[in-house]
């Protein structure tokens, strides 16, 4: 029993950390809010102050004490808070394989944060983690403030995050450690952005569905879809749509956007061909203005859609992928009932 308690005590920091992660998931908001970003900016400011203090203390070459671990634990807590929140933001934005790999990288850092406490004494690693937090936060913050998702804001925010680390190290007593890895991270992100590896934050997908007979009224959007079967009760909706000749197939999407942002999004319709892969048929645009808590909705439609595998990509003006929805079109009457669903 005592050994079990000791083992549990060993993993308490991990349990607490993931408890905080789940709490952040529930409380950080359904969209990226101003208050969320203020809190994260406060975390970053506290981490910067803590780094300066650690550099100052290191320059004094004081004797080790029992209280020596406290600043490192505080820094660990701050980095953990930043990583967990940023991971939640990015996982909400990521909707395809490359972007999910990116968020997986954040997840690895989030978990590793619990096991590298002693390594914070290595100032180079500390600067690197701080720089990554600063860059990722600025990637959200600058487009949010400017009300624009133009690619220039991503590059400027990435440079600003790296520049913050440089400036902080310049004023830190003794200038401990190196910040070369921070500039390397900034360069990698700058190269990854045009490859569509990084989600187009701060746009966050709320919902995307395809169906028949779009109905609108009193601010509500409804679609007619095939009902789930008892064998697939764990799914909210089927990914199959039965259509007859002449019917329209609608795609309705809901996307969170910063207040004041005005941009144009696109529904990129594609079908799967065994020889050619995904083949584009149409790229239809619709306007988006940010600020609505429930997400801003837009829709497009196609008529006489052929049977087979399809997908609709929500894209920005510059081709950045916000979300992907895959489904299968089957010709003929459905073998199950149809139901109306609300689009969030």
PDB file of N, CA and C in Angstrom, residues 156-193:
ATOM      1  N   UNK A 156       5.418  38.543 -39.541  1.00  0.00           N
ATOM      2  CA  UNK A 156       5.779  39.597 -38.591  1.00  0.00           C
ATOM      3  C   UNK A 156       5.686  39.103 -37.152  1.00  0.00           C
ATOM      4  N   UNK A 157       4.657  38.329 -36.826  1.00  0.00           N
ATOM      5  CA  UNK A 157       4.500  37.827 -35.460  1.00  0.00           C
ATOM      6  C   UNK A 157       5.582  36.812 -35.117  1.00  0.00           C
ATOM      7  N   UNK A 158       5.979  36.004 -36.092  1.00  0.00           N
ATOM      8  CA  UNK A 158       7.068  35.047 -35.862  1.00  0.00           C
ATOM      9  C   UNK A 158       8.371  35.783 -35.574  1.00  0.00           C
ATOM     10  N   UNK A 159       8.655  36.807 -36.369  1.00  0.00           N
ATOM     11  CA  UNK A 159       9.866  37.605 -36.148  1.00  0.00           C
ATOM     12  C   UNK A 159       9.794  38.344 -34.817  1.00  0.00           C
ATOM     13  N   UNK A 160       8.604  38.861 -34.466  1.00  0.00           N
ATOM     14  CA  UNK A 160       8.440  39.592 -33.202  1.00  0.00           C
ATOM     15  C   UNK A 160       8.692  38.685 -32.007  1.00  0.00           C
ATOM     16  N   UNK A 161       8.234  37.425 -32.074  1.00  0.00           N
ATOM     17  CA  UNK A 161       8.472  36.489 -30.983  1.00  0.00           C
ATOM     18  C   UNK A 161       9.948  36.217 -30.784  1.00  0.00           C
ATOM     19  N   UNK A 162      10.673  36.000 -31.894  1.00  0.00           N
ATOM     20  CA  UNK A 162      12.117  35.768 -31.805  1.00  0.00           C
ATOM     21  C   UNK A 162      12.840  37.023 -31.320  1.00  0.00           C
ATOM     22  N   UNK A 163      12.369  38.189 -31.777  1.00  0.00           N
ATOM     23  CA  UNK A 163      12.990  39.450 -31.368  1.00  0.00           C
ATOM     24  C   UNK A 163      12.793  39.703 -29.877  1.00  0.00           C
ATOM     25  N   UNK A 164      11.647  39.298 -29.332  1.00  0.00           N
ATOM     26  CA  UNK A 164      11.404  39.434 -27.897  1.00  0.00           C
ATOM     27  C   UNK A 164      12.433  38.643 -27.098  1.00  0.00           C
ATOM     28  N   UNK A 165      12.728  37.427 -27.534  1.00  0.00           N
ATOM     29  CA  UNK A 165      13.723  36.603 -26.844  1.00  0.00           C
ATOM     30  C   UNK A 165      15.096  37.264 -26.912  1.00  0.00           C
ATOM     31  N   UNK A 166      15.436  37.779 -28.084  1.00  0.00           N
ATOM     32  CA  UNK A 166      16.730  38.455 -28.244  1.00  0.00           C
ATOM     33  C   UNK A 166      16.836  39.652 -27.306  1.00  0.00           C
ATOM     34  N   UNK A 167      15.787  40.485 -27.273  1.00  0.00           N
ATOM     35  CA  UNK A 167      15.815  41.662 -26.411  1.00  0.00           C
ATOM     36  C   UNK A 167      15.876  41.305 -24.942  1.00  0.00           C
ATOM     37  N   UNK A 168      15.129  40.272 -24.533  1.00  0.00           N
ATOM     38  CA  UNK A 168      15.139  39.863 -23.132  1.00  0.00           C
ATOM     39  C   UNK A 168      16.506  39.346 -22.720  1.00  0.00           C
ATOM     40  N   UNK A 169      17.131  38.572 -23.585  1.00  0.00           N
ATOM     41  CA  UNK A 169      18.466  38.053 -23.246  1.00  0.00           C
ATOM     42  C   UNK A 169      19.481  39.185 -23.160  1.00  0.00           C
ATOM     43  N   UNK A 170      19.316  40.205 -24.000  1.00  0.00           N
ATOM     44  CA  UNK A 170      20.254  41.330 -23.984  1.00  0.00           C
ATOM     45  C   UNK A 170      20.236  42.068 -22.652  1.00  0.00           C
ATOM     46  N   UNK A 171      19.059  42.132 -22.006  1.00  0.00           N
ATOM     47  CA  UNK A 171      18.963  42.869 -20.741  1.00  0.00           C
ATOM     48  C   UNK A 171      19.092  41.953 -19.526  1.00  0.00           C
ATOM     49  N   UNK A 172      19.236  40.650 -19.746  1.00  0.00           N
ATOM     50  CA  UNK A 172      19.397  39.711 -18.636  1.00  0.00           C
ATOM     51  C   UNK A 172      20.844  39.707 -18.175  1.00  0.00           C
ATOM     52  N   UNK A 173      21.106  39.892 -16.885  1.00  0.00           N
ATOM     53  CA  UNK A 173      22.480  39.904 -16.371  1.00  0.00           C
ATOM     54  C   UNK A 173      23.259  38.656 -16.782  1.00  0.00           C
ATOM     55  N   UNK A 174      24.458  38.860 -17.325  1.00  0.00           N
ATOM     56  CA  UNK A 174      25.304  37.741 -17.710  1.00  0.00           C
ATOM     57  C   UNK A 174      24.970  37.129 -19.053  1.00  0.00           C
ATOM     58  N   UNK A 175      23.807  37.437 -19.604  1.00  0.00           N
ATOM     59  CA  UNK A 175      23.354  36.875 -20.883  1.00  0.00           C
ATOM     60  C   UNK A 175      23.635  35.371 -20.970  1.00  0.00           C
ATOM     61  N   UNK A 176      23.100  34.589 -20.042  1.00  0.00           N
ATOM     62  CA  UNK A 176      23.401  33.150 -20.029  1.00  0.00           C
ATOM     63  C   UNK A 176      22.727  32.407 -21.177  1.00  0.00           C
ATOM     64  N   UNK A 177      23.339  31.315 -21.608  1.00  0.00           N
ATOM     65  CA  UNK A 177      22.763  30.486 -22.652  1.00  0.00           C
ATOM     66  C   UNK A 177      22.853  31.115 -24.030  1.00  0.00           C
ATOM     67  N   UNK A 178      22.313  30.417 -25.011  1.00  0.00           N
ATOM     68  CA  UNK A 178      22.303  30.891 -26.395  1.00  0.00           C
ATOM     69  C   UNK A 178      20.872  30.885 -26.937  1.00  0.00           C
ATOM     70  N   UNK A 179      20.615  31.735 -27.896  1.00  0.00           N
ATOM     71  CA  UNK A 179      19.260  31.822 -28.463  1.00  0.00           C
ATOM     72  C   UNK A 179      19.230  31.419 -29.936  1.00  0.00           C
ATOM     73  N   UNK A 180      20.326  30.824 -30.409  1.00  0.00           N
ATOM     74  CA  UNK A 180      20.359  30.357 -31.793  1.00  0.00           C
ATOM     75  C   UNK A 180      19.195  29.446 -32.154  1.00  0.00           C
ATOM     76  N   UNK A 181      18.833  28.488 -31.274  1.00  0.00           N
ATOM     77  CA  UNK A 181      17.705  27.604 -31.597  1.00  0.00           C
ATOM     78  C   UNK A 181      16.383  28.346 -31.816  1.00  0.00           C
ATOM     79  N   UNK A 182      16.218  29.498 -31.157  1.00  0.00           N
ATOM     80  CA  UNK A 182      14.980  30.268 -31.340  1.00  0.00           C
ATOM     81  C   UNK A 182      14.884  30.784 -32.772  1.00  0.00           C
ATOM     82  N   UNK A 183      15.991  31.302 -33.279  1.00  0.00           N
ATOM     83  CA  UNK A 183      15.988  31.778 -34.664  1.00  0.00           C
ATOM     84  C   UNK A 183      15.786  30.617 -35.637  1.00  0.00           C
ATOM     85  N   UNK A 184      16.316  29.439 -35.278  1.00  0.00           N
ATOM     86  CA  UNK A 184      16.111  28.261 -36.118  1.00  0.00           C
ATOM     87  C   UNK A 184      14.629  27.880 -36.156  1.00  0.00           C
ATOM     88  N   UNK A 185      13.970  27.922 -34.998  1.00  0.00           N
ATOM     89  CA  UNK A 185      12.532  27.631 -34.936  1.00  0.00           C
ATOM     90  C   UNK A 185      11.753  28.623 -35.797  1.00  0.00           C
ATOM     91  N   UNK A 186      12.114  29.904 -35.695  1.00  0.00           N
ATOM     92  CA  UNK A 186      11.433  30.930 -36.489  1.00  0.00           C
ATOM     93  C   UNK A 186      11.599  30.659 -37.985  1.00  0.00           C
ATOM     94  N   UNK A 187      12.804  30.242 -38.388  1.00  0.00           N
ATOM     95  CA  UNK A 187      13.060  29.952 -39.800  1.00  0.00           C
ATOM     96  C   UNK A 187      12.255  28.741 -40.271  1.00  0.00           C
ATOM     97  N   UNK A 188      12.184  27.701 -39.428  1.00  0.00           N
ATOM     98  CA  UNK A 188      11.419  26.498 -39.782  1.00  0.00           C
ATOM     99  C   UNK A 188       9.937  26.835 -39.936  1.00  0.00           C
ATOM    100  N   UNK A 189       9.403  27.649 -39.017  1.00  0.00           N
ATOM    101  CA  UNK A 189       7.994  28.039 -39.105  1.00  0.00           C
ATOM    102  C   UNK A 189       7.725  28.859 -40.362  1.00  0.00           C
ATOM    103  N   UNK A 190       8.676  29.740 -40.699  1.00  0.00           N
ATOM    104  CA  UNK A 190       8.511  30.563 -41.900  1.00  0.00           C
ATOM    105  C   UNK A 190       8.475  29.697 -43.159  1.00  0.00           C
ATOM    106  N   UNK A 191       9.236  28.606 -43.158  1.00  0.00           N
ATOM    107  CA  UNK A 191       9.238  27.692 -44.298  1.00  0.00           C
ATOM    108  C   UNK A 191       8.009  26.786 -44.297  1.00  0.00           C
ATOM    109  N   UNK A 192       7.532  26.428 -43.096  1.00  0.00           N
ATOM    110  CA  UNK A 192       6.394  25.507 -42.984  1.00  0.00           C
ATOM    111  C   UNK A 192       5.074  26.174 -43.344  1.00  0.00           C
ATOM    112  N   UNK A 193       4.972  27.473 -43.137  1.00  0.00           N
ATOM    113  CA  UNK A 193       3.695  28.164 -43.348  1.00  0.00           C
ATOM    114  C   UNK A 193       3.177  28.032 -44.777  1.00  0.00           C
TER     115      UNK A 193
END
